[in-house]
Coordinates of C-alpha atoms in Angstrom, one line a residue:
P5 CA 77.4 90.1 -97.7
F6 CA 78.2 87.9 -94.6
E7 CA 77.9 84.5 -96.2
C8 CA 81.5 84.4 -97.2
D9 CA 84.8 86.4 -97.0
G10 CA 86.9 87.4 -100.0
L11 CA 86.9 83.7 -101.1
S12 CA 83.4 83.8 -102.6
V13 CA 83.6 80.2 -104.0
Y14 CA 82.4 78.9 -100.6
K15 CA 79.3 80.4 -99.1
Q16 CA 77.0 79.7 -96.1
E17 CA 74.2 81.9 -94.9
P18 CA 74.6 82.3 -91.1
L19 CA 71.8 82.0 -88.6
A20 CA 72.3 85.6 -87.6
V21 CA 74.8 88.5 -87.8
V22 CA 75.6 90.6 -84.8
L23 CA 77.5 93.9 -85.0
P24 CA 78.4 95.0 -81.4
N25 CA 79.5 98.4 -80.4
N26 CA 81.4 97.5 -77.2
I27 CA 82.8 94.7 -75.1
T28 CA 79.7 94.5 -73.0
Q29 CA 77.6 93.6 -76.0
I30 CA 80.2 91.1 -77.2
K31 CA 80.1 89.4 -73.8
K32 CA 76.3 89.2 -74.0
V33 CA 76.5 87.6 -77.5
L34 CA 79.0 85.0 -76.2
E35 CA 76.8 84.2 -73.2
I36 CA 73.7 83.7 -75.3
C37 CA 75.6 81.5 -77.9
R38 CA 77.3 79.5 -75.2
K39 CA 73.9 78.7 -73.4
N40 CA 72.4 77.7 -76.7
N41 CA 75.4 75.8 -78.0
T42 CA 75.5 78.0 -81.1
P43 CA 78.8 78.3 -83.0
I44 CA 80.3 81.8 -83.4
V45 CA 82.3 83.0 -86.3
T46 CA 84.2 86.2 -85.7
R47 CA 84.6 88.6 -88.6
G48 CA 86.6 91.7 -89.4
A49 CA 86.2 93.3 -92.8
G50 CA 85.8 90.0 -94.7
T51 CA 88.7 90.7 -97.1
G52 CA 90.5 87.4 -96.4
L53 CA 91.0 84.8 -99.1
S54 CA 91.4 81.7 -96.9
G55 CA 87.7 81.2 -95.9
G56 CA 88.5 82.1 -92.3
A57 CA 85.4 84.2 -91.9
T58 CA 83.0 81.8 -93.8
P59 CA 80.1 81.1 -91.5
L60 CA 79.3 77.6 -90.3
E61 CA 75.8 76.3 -90.8
G62 CA 73.6 77.5 -87.9
S63 CA 76.3 79.9 -86.7
V64 CA 76.2 83.5 -85.5
V65 CA 78.6 85.9 -87.3
L66 CA 80.1 88.3 -84.7
G67 CA 81.3 91.2 -86.8
L68 CA 83.8 93.6 -85.0
S69 CA 83.8 96.3 -87.7
K70 CA 82.2 98.9 -85.5
L71 CA 85.0 98.8 -82.9
T72 CA 87.1 101.3 -84.7
Q73 CA 88.7 103.4 -81.9
I74 CA 92.4 104.1 -81.9
I75 CA 92.8 104.2 -78.1
S76 CA 96.2 105.6 -77.9
I77 CA 99.5 106.1 -79.7
D78 CA 102.7 106.3 -77.6
E79 CA 105.4 108.1 -79.6
E80 CA 108.2 107.3 -77.1
K81 CA 107.4 103.6 -76.8
K82 CA 106.4 103.4 -80.5
I83 CA 103.2 101.5 -79.9
A84 CA 99.5 102.0 -80.7
V85 CA 96.6 100.5 -78.8
L86 CA 93.7 99.7 -81.0
E87 CA 90.2 98.2 -81.1
P88 CA 90.0 95.3 -83.5
G89 CA 87.9 97.1 -86.2
V90 CA 90.6 99.7 -86.9
R91 CA 91.6 99.5 -90.6
N92 CA 95.2 98.6 -91.2
L93 CA 96.0 101.7 -93.2
A94 CA 94.3 103.9 -90.6
I95 CA 97.0 103.0 -88.1
S96 CA 99.8 104.4 -90.3
E97 CA 97.6 107.5 -91.1
A98 CA 97.2 108.2 -87.3
A99 CA 100.9 107.6 -86.6
E100 CA 102.2 109.8 -89.4
E101 CA 102.4 112.9 -87.3
F102 CA 105.0 111.1 -85.1
N103 CA 106.9 110.0 -88.2
L104 CA 105.9 106.4 -87.5
Y105 CA 103.9 103.8 -89.3
Y106 CA 102.6 100.2 -89.0
A107 CA 104.8 98.0 -91.2
P108 CA 102.7 95.0 -92.2
D109 CA 100.9 96.0 -95.3
P110 CA 98.6 93.4 -96.9
S111 CA 97.2 94.2 -100.3
S112 CA 93.8 94.9 -98.7
Q113 CA 95.2 97.4 -96.2
I114 CA 92.8 100.1 -97.2
A115 CA 89.9 98.0 -96.0
C116 CA 91.1 95.1 -93.8
T117 CA 91.1 95.4 -90.0
I118 CA 93.8 94.9 -87.5
G119 CA 91.7 92.2 -85.7
G120 CA 91.4 90.3 -89.0
N121 CA 95.2 90.8 -89.6
V122 CA 95.9 89.1 -86.2
A123 CA 93.4 86.3 -86.9
E124 CA 95.1 85.6 -90.3
N125 CA 98.6 86.6 -89.3
S126 CA 98.7 88.8 -92.3
G127 CA 101.9 90.0 -94.0
G128 CA 102.4 92.1 -97.1
V129 CA 105.1 93.2 -99.5
H130 CA 107.3 94.4 -96.7
C131 CA 107.2 91.3 -94.5
L132 CA 110.6 90.1 -95.6
K133 CA 112.3 92.9 -93.6
Y134 CA 109.6 93.9 -91.1
G135 CA 107.9 90.6 -90.4
L136 CA 104.3 89.3 -90.3
T137 CA 101.6 90.5 -87.9
V138 CA 102.9 88.1 -85.2
Q139 CA 106.3 90.0 -85.2
N140 CA 104.5 93.4 -84.8
V141 CA 101.9 92.7 -82.1
E142 CA 103.0 93.4 -78.5
A143 CA 99.8 92.5 -76.6
I144 CA 96.2 91.3 -77.1
K145 CA 93.1 91.5 -75.0
M146 CA 90.6 88.8 -75.7
L147 CA 87.5 87.1 -74.4
T148 CA 87.0 83.3 -74.2
I149 CA 83.7 81.7 -75.0
D150 CA 83.0 81.8 -71.2
G151 CA 83.4 85.5 -71.2
E152 CA 86.7 85.5 -69.4
E153 CA 89.0 88.4 -70.2
L154 CA 92.6 87.6 -70.9
L155 CA 95.6 89.7 -71.5
L156 CA 98.4 88.1 -73.6
T157 CA 101.8 89.9 -73.9
R158 CA 105.3 89.2 -75.1
Q159 CA 106.5 89.2 -71.5
D160 CA 104.3 86.3 -70.5
E161 CA 106.1 83.2 -69.2
G162 CA 105.4 79.7 -70.4
I163 CA 103.6 78.8 -73.6
G164 CA 103.5 81.7 -76.1
L165 CA 99.8 82.3 -76.3
L166 CA 100.2 85.7 -77.9
A167 CA 101.9 84.0 -80.9
L168 CA 99.3 81.3 -80.9
M169 CA 96.5 83.8 -81.3
N170 CA 98.1 85.1 -84.5
G171 CA 96.7 83.1 -87.3
S172 CA 94.2 81.3 -85.1
E173 CA 91.3 82.5 -87.3
G174 CA 89.0 83.2 -84.4
L175 CA 89.1 79.7 -83.0
L176 CA 90.5 80.5 -79.6
G177 CA 88.6 83.6 -78.6
V178 CA 87.4 87.0 -79.5
I179 CA 90.0 89.8 -79.8
T180 CA 88.9 93.0 -78.2
E181 CA 92.1 95.1 -78.1
I182 CA 95.5 95.0 -79.8
T183 CA 98.8 96.7 -79.0
V184 CA 101.0 96.9 -82.1
K185 CA 104.6 98.0 -82.6
L186 CA 105.1 101.1 -84.7
T187 CA 108.2 101.5 -87.0
P188 CA 110.0 104.8 -87.7
K189 CA 109.7 105.9 -91.2
P190 CA 112.9 105.3 -93.2
E191 CA 115.0 108.2 -94.3
L192 CA 115.1 106.9 -97.9
A193 CA 113.4 104.2 -100.0
R194 CA 114.7 103.2 -103.5
L195 CA 113.1 100.7 -105.9
V196 CA 115.1 98.7 -108.4
M197 CA 113.4 96.9 -111.3
A198 CA 115.3 94.3 -113.4
G199 CA 114.2 92.1 -116.3
F200 CA 115.5 88.6 -116.8
S201 CA 115.6 86.1 -119.7
S202 CA 114.4 83.2 -117.4
V203 CA 112.7 82.7 -114.1
R204 CA 115.7 80.7 -112.9
D205 CA 118.1 83.6 -113.4
C206 CA 115.7 85.8 -111.5
A207 CA 115.4 83.4 -108.6
D208 CA 119.2 83.0 -108.5
T209 CA 119.5 86.8 -108.2
V210 CA 117.2 86.7 -105.2
A211 CA 119.4 84.1 -103.6
E212 CA 122.5 86.2 -104.3
I213 CA 120.9 89.3 -102.7
I214 CA 120.1 87.5 -99.5
K215 CA 123.4 85.7 -99.4
N216 CA 125.2 89.0 -99.5
G217 CA 123.5 90.1 -96.3
I218 CA 121.1 92.5 -97.9
I219 CA 117.5 92.4 -96.5
P220 CA 115.3 94.4 -98.9
S221 CA 112.1 95.9 -97.5
G222 CA 110.3 94.4 -100.4
L223 CA 111.3 91.7 -102.9
E224 CA 108.9 90.5 -105.5
M225 CA 109.3 88.3 -108.6
M226 CA 106.9 88.2 -111.5
D227 CA 106.8 85.7 -114.3
K228 CA 105.8 86.5 -117.9
F229 CA 102.1 85.8 -117.3
A230 CA 102.1 88.2 -114.3
I231 CA 104.0 90.8 -116.3
E232 CA 101.5 90.7 -119.2
A233 CA 98.5 90.7 -116.9
S234 CA 99.8 93.7 -114.9
E235 CA 100.6 95.6 -118.0
A236 CA 97.2 95.0 -119.6
F237 CA 95.4 96.1 -116.4
A238 CA 97.5 99.0 -115.0
H239 CA 100.0 99.9 -117.7
P240 CA 103.0 100.4 -115.4
G241 CA 105.5 100.2 -118.2
Y242 CA 106.9 96.7 -117.5
P243 CA 109.2 95.2 -120.2
L244 CA 107.0 92.8 -122.1
D245 CA 110.0 91.0 -123.6
A246 CA 111.2 89.8 -120.2
Q247 CA 110.5 86.3 -119.0
A248 CA 110.7 87.4 -115.4
L249 CA 110.8 90.6 -113.5
L250 CA 112.3 91.4 -110.1
L251 CA 111.2 94.4 -108.0
C252 CA 113.6 95.1 -105.1
E253 CA 112.9 97.9 -102.6
L254 CA 115.6 99.1 -100.2
D255 CA 114.9 101.4 -97.3
G256 CA 116.5 102.8 -94.2
A257 CA 119.3 105.3 -93.5
I258 CA 120.5 107.1 -96.6
D259 CA 124.1 105.8 -96.4
S260 CA 122.9 102.2 -95.8
V261 CA 120.4 102.3 -98.7
N262 CA 123.0 103.7 -101.1
E263 CA 125.5 101.1 -100.0
D264 CA 123.0 98.2 -100.5
L265 CA 121.8 99.7 -103.8
N266 CA 125.4 99.6 -105.2
K267 CA 125.7 96.0 -104.2
V268 CA 122.4 95.0 -105.8
L269 CA 123.3 96.8 -109.0

């Protein structure tokens, strides 16, 4: 199962797979691989579709799926400190008692890990309003190939190394701890669905929504092929006579949502 990630078109059997339980073991793996000039490919849950966790020939896969501790949640500061193997959805589940949640929600959030999210700079349906992973990470602890421990934060001066680590696909180091921003749950969320006679009309509506200063929490357009495929698979009740479909989600304070809803309609 480690010869590829979610992009199974490309496969390569690794030399070995290592699943450490702690940072000490990670350092030991890095030391051995460095001395033997062996490539290392870091892996989370392997749900990505970009080939980022595909092994190189003769490489060691360093899987971080066993590092699953939620170290702390600070209700006042609205942050959570996590090991890289914590599942995306588990963050929101743990923060629910504080009426907080982790906003980036990739489609694989039930399985993907926060370490993998950082490596791929994952987004999700709600990234239009709440940003990608890079906008929701406050700090990262990492190890270089030499075993040096680094702490990268938003407050660091000079080159923005924290932002650079987001989307780096494991090329710059091994992530061992992540501090993420938590978002208060909105008072209200409303979903609007509208069918259109053409994709162009649907796209123009998106432009009008944004032009009027409305930032939906989610905004997704589907063409006729996507509508028919979704209806055949999940039977959500989409209008099959539409050439395009727009799903617009608004969330926030009750008055604000209702005001934006009236503008959209």
